[in-house]
């Protein structure tokens, strides 16, 4: 069965520090995709970054990077130089075999000034 | 970029009435639309997958007669909550599959907060 695990229910980080949000996954598929989304209190889902299972390099998008360790089945999100506006829920997700997204439980990130 | 417009953003309705939520893709064709429900402080729960021109596929435990999904065109999918009850109060959000896009991202609507009184 395919599964996404986020073990950090909540995190407090000082502004301007880097933060790593953990995500591990389980799948028997050879081809899969991993996503990170941000959900602020307004409720919208904001796409942050994508990593394909065959991508040899870690994905990066501005201050976001994905630390992809295929053998360990982990896809941690790294946010560099955190900002107050980064406070939100963060979800890790995996594209399943029928193109549905399988979601982790989420991590609530709070950036302290 | 691609946008999915979801309306209404908030709705309060009386118990026993029906509520329709619309998701419209503004600048692309959404052949597949996913409908989610989200309880406070929880993750998204997939309710159903709809493909244009065919019947929606509902997840186990989701009442298809209560949550009617219509995907009549490539730009519009609707979710109707029929005979709503307070336990149907939740955050509902749609997502269109944009697999052809480079980043393989899904585009989400802004969500609908439904309160049944």
Coordinates of C-alpha atoms in Angstrom, one line a residue:
Chain A
X1 CA 0.0 0.0 0.0
X2 CA 1.1 3.5 -0.7
X3 CA 1.6 5.8 2.3
X4 CA 3.0 9.1 3.3
X5 CA 4.3 9.8 6.8
X6 CA 4.9 13.2 8.3
X7 CA 6.1 12.7 11.9
X8 CA 6.3 16.3 13.0
X9 CA 2.8 17.6 13.9
X10 CA 4.2 21.0 14.7
X11 CA 7.4 23.0 14.6
X12 CA 8.6 26.4 15.9
X13 CA 11.5 28.0 14.1
X14 CA 13.2 31.3 14.5
X15 CA 12.8 33.7 11.6
X16 CA 15.7 33.6 9.1
X17 CA 16.7 30.1 10.2
X18 CA 16.5 27.2 7.8
X19 CA 13.9 24.5 8.5
X20 CA 13.6 20.9 7.5
X21 CA 10.2 19.2 7.3
X22 CA 10.3 15.5 7.3
X23 CA 8.5 13.2 4.9
X24 CA 8.9 9.5 4.3
X25 CA 6.9 7.4 1.8
X26 CA 6.1 3.9 1.0
X27 CA 5.4 2.5 -2.4
X28 CA 6.2 -0.5 -4.5
X29 CA 5.9 1.6 -7.8
X30 CA 9.1 2.3 -9.7
X31 CA 7.7 5.5 -11.1
X32 CA 6.2 8.0 -8.7
X33 CA 6.1 11.7 -8.0
X34 CA 6.4 13.5 -4.7
X35 CA 5.0 16.9 -3.9
X36 CA 5.0 19.5 -1.2
X37 CA 2.1 21.9 -0.7
X38 CA 1.7 24.8 1.7
X39 CA -1.7 25.6 3.2
X40 CA -2.0 29.0 5.0
X41 CA -4.9 29.7 7.3
X42 CA -6.9 30.9 4.3
X43 CA -7.2 27.3 3.2
X44 CA -5.8 27.5 -0.3
X45 CA -3.3 24.8 -1.3
X46 CA -0.1 26.3 -2.7
X47 CA 2.2 24.0 -4.8
X48 CA 5.8 24.3 -3.6
X49 CA 8.0 21.7 -5.3
X50 CA 7.9 18.4 -7.1
X51 CA 10.4 15.5 -7.3
X52 CA 10.1 12.7 -9.8
X53 CA 11.4 9.3 -8.8
X54 CA 13.8 9.2 -11.7
X55 CA 15.1 12.7 -11.2
X56 CA 18.8 12.4 -10.4
X57 CA 19.1 15.8 -8.8
X58 CA 17.2 17.2 -5.9
X59 CA 14.5 19.6 -6.9
X60 CA 14.8 23.3 -6.0
X61 CA 12.4 26.2 -6.3
X62 CA 13.7 29.5 -4.9
X63 CA 14.0 29.1 -1.1
X64 CA 12.5 25.6 -1.3
X65 CA 14.6 22.5 -1.9
X66 CA 13.7 18.8 -1.6
X67 CA 16.2 16.5 0.0
X68 CA 15.4 13.3 -1.9
X69 CA 16.9 10.1 -0.5
X70 CA 15.4 7.3 -2.6
X71 CA 17.0 4.4 -0.8
X72 CA 15.7 5.7 2.5
X73 CA 12.3 6.7 0.9
X74 CA 12.5 10.1 2.3
X75 CA 11.6 13.5 0.7
X76 CA 12.3 16.2 3.2
X77 CA 11.4 19.8 2.4
X78 CA 14.1 22.4 3.3
X79 CA 13.1 26.0 3.5
X80 CA 16.1 28.3 3.7
X81 CA 16.0 31.7 5.5
X82 CA 12.5 31.3 6.9
X83 CA 10.1 34.2 6.9
X84 CA 7.1 35.0 9.0
X85 CA 4.9 34.4 5.9
X86 CA 6.1 30.8 5.9
X87 CA 3.9 30.0 8.9
X88 CA 1.4 27.5 7.6
X89 CA 0.5 23.9 7.3
X90 CA 2.8 21.9 5.0
X91 CA 1.7 18.7 3.4
X92 CA 3.8 16.1 1.6
X93 CA 2.0 14.1 -1.0
X94 CA 2.7 11.3 -3.5
X95 CA 1.1 10.7 -6.8
X96 CA -0.5 7.3 -6.7
X97 CA -0.8 4.7 -9.4
X98 CA -4.2 6.1 -10.4
X99 CA -3.0 9.7 -10.5
X100 CA -4.6 10.5 -7.1
X101 CA -2.6 12.3 -4.5
X102 CA -1.8 10.4 -1.3
X103 CA -1.4 12.9 1.6
X104 CA 0.6 13.0 4.7
X105 CA -0.9 14.3 8.0
X106 CA 0.8 17.6 7.6
X107 CA 3.2 19.7 9.7
X108 CA 2.2 23.0 11.2
X109 CA 5.1 25.4 10.9
X110 CA 5.2 28.5 13.0
X111 CA 8.0 31.1 12.4
X112 CA 8.8 33.2 15.4
X113 CA 10.0 36.8 15.0
Chain B
X1 CA -0.5 30.3 -14.6
X2 CA -3.4 27.9 -14.5
X3 CA -6.2 28.8 -12.2
X4 CA -9.1 26.9 -10.8
X5 CA -11.9 29.2 -9.6
X6 CA -14.0 27.7 -6.8
X7 CA -17.3 29.2 -5.6
X8 CA -18.6 30.0 -3.1
X9 CA -15.7 30.5 -0.7
X10 CA -18.1 30.4 2.3
X11 CA -21.7 29.2 2.6
X12 CA -24.0 28.9 5.5
X13 CA -27.1 26.8 4.9
X14 CA -30.0 25.4 6.8
X15 CA -30.2 21.7 7.6
X16 CA -32.1 19.8 5.0
X17 CA -31.2 22.1 2.1
X18 CA -28.8 21.5 -0.8
X19 CA -25.6 23.4 -1.6
X20 CA -23.8 23.5 -4.9
X21 CA -20.0 24.1 -5.1
X22 CA -18.5 25.0 -8.5
X23 CA -15.0 24.6 -9.7
X24 CA -14.1 26.1 -13.0
X25 CA -10.8 25.9 -14.7
X26 CA -10.2 29.3 -16.2
X27 CA -7.4 28.8 -18.7
X28 CA -6.9 25.1 -19.2
X29 CA -9.0 22.0 -19.7
X30 CA -9.4 19.9 -16.6
X31 CA -10.1 16.4 -17.8
X32 CA -9.9 15.1 -14.2
X33 CA -11.1 16.9 -11.1
X34 CA -10.5 15.6 -7.6
X35 CA -12.8 16.6 -4.7
X36 CA -11.5 16.7 -1.2
X37 CA -12.9 17.2 2.2
X38 CA -10.8 18.6 5.1
X39 CA -11.7 18.6 8.8
X40 CA -9.9 21.2 11.0
X41 CA -6.3 20.4 11.6
X42 CA -6.4 17.3 9.5
X43 CA -5.2 16.3 6.1
X44 CA -7.2 16.3 2.9
X45 CA -9.5 13.3 2.4
X46 CA -10.3 12.4 -1.2
X47 CA -14.0 12.1 -1.7
X48 CA -14.2 11.4 -5.4
X49 CA -12.6 11.6 -8.8
X50 CA -14.5 13.0 -11.7
X51 CA -13.7 12.7 -15.3
X52 CA -15.4 14.9 -17.9
X53 CA -18.4 13.2 -19.5
X54 CA -18.4 10.2 -17.2
X55 CA -19.7 9.2 -13.7
X56 CA -17.5 10.1 -10.8
X57 CA -15.6 7.5 -8.9
X58 CA -16.3 7.8 -5.2
X59 CA -14.0 6.7 -2.4
X60 CA -15.1 4.0 0.0
X61 CA -17.4 5.4 2.7
X62 CA -18.5 8.5 0.7
X63 CA -22.2 8.5 -0.1
X64 CA -22.6 9.2 -3.8
X65 CA -26.3 10.1 -3.4
X66 CA -25.4 12.7 -0.8
X67 CA -22.4 14.2 -2.6
X68 CA -23.4 14.6 -6.2
X69 CA -20.6 15.3 -8.6
X70 CA -21.1 16.5 -12.1
X71 CA -18.3 17.1 -14.6
X72 CA -20.2 18.0 -17.7
X73 CA -17.5 20.0 -19.4
X74 CA -13.7 20.3 -19.5
X75 CA -13.9 23.5 -17.6
X76 CA -16.6 22.9 -15.0
X77 CA -17.1 20.4 -12.2
X78 CA -19.7 20.7 -9.5
X79 CA -20.2 19.1 -6.1
X80 CA -23.7 19.3 -4.6
X81 CA -24.2 18.4 -1.0
X82 CA -27.8 17.2 -0.8
X83 CA -30.0 17.4 2.3
X84 CA -27.1 18.9 4.2
X85 CA -26.8 18.2 7.9
X86 CA -24.5 19.8 10.5
X87 CA -22.1 16.8 10.2
X88 CA -21.5 17.9 6.6
X89 CA -20.0 21.1 7.8
X90 CA -16.4 21.1 6.6
X91 CA -13.9 22.6 4.2
X92 CA -14.3 21.3 0.6
X93 CA -11.6 21.8 -2.0
X94 CA -11.3 20.8 -5.6
X95 CA -8.1 20.0 -7.6
X96 CA -7.5 19.7 -11.3
X97 CA -4.9 17.3 -12.7
X98 CA -2.4 19.2 -14.9
X99 CA -0.1 16.3 -15.5
X100 CA 1.0 17.7 -18.8
X101 CA 2.6 20.6 -17.1
X102 CA 6.4 20.4 -16.5
X103 CA 6.1 20.3 -12.7
X104 CA 3.3 17.8 -12.8
X105 CA 1.5 19.9 -10.3
X106 CA -2.1 19.9 -9.4
X107 CA -4.0 23.1 -9.4
X108 CA -6.3 23.6 -6.5
X109 CA -9.4 25.8 -6.0
X110 CA -9.4 28.1 -3.1
X111 CA -11.8 26.0 -1.1
X112 CA -15.4 26.3 0.2
X113 CA -16.1 26.5 3.9
X114 CA -19.6 25.0 4.4
X115 CA -21.5 25.5 7.7
X116 CA -24.8 23.7 8.1
X117 CA -27.0 25.2 10.9

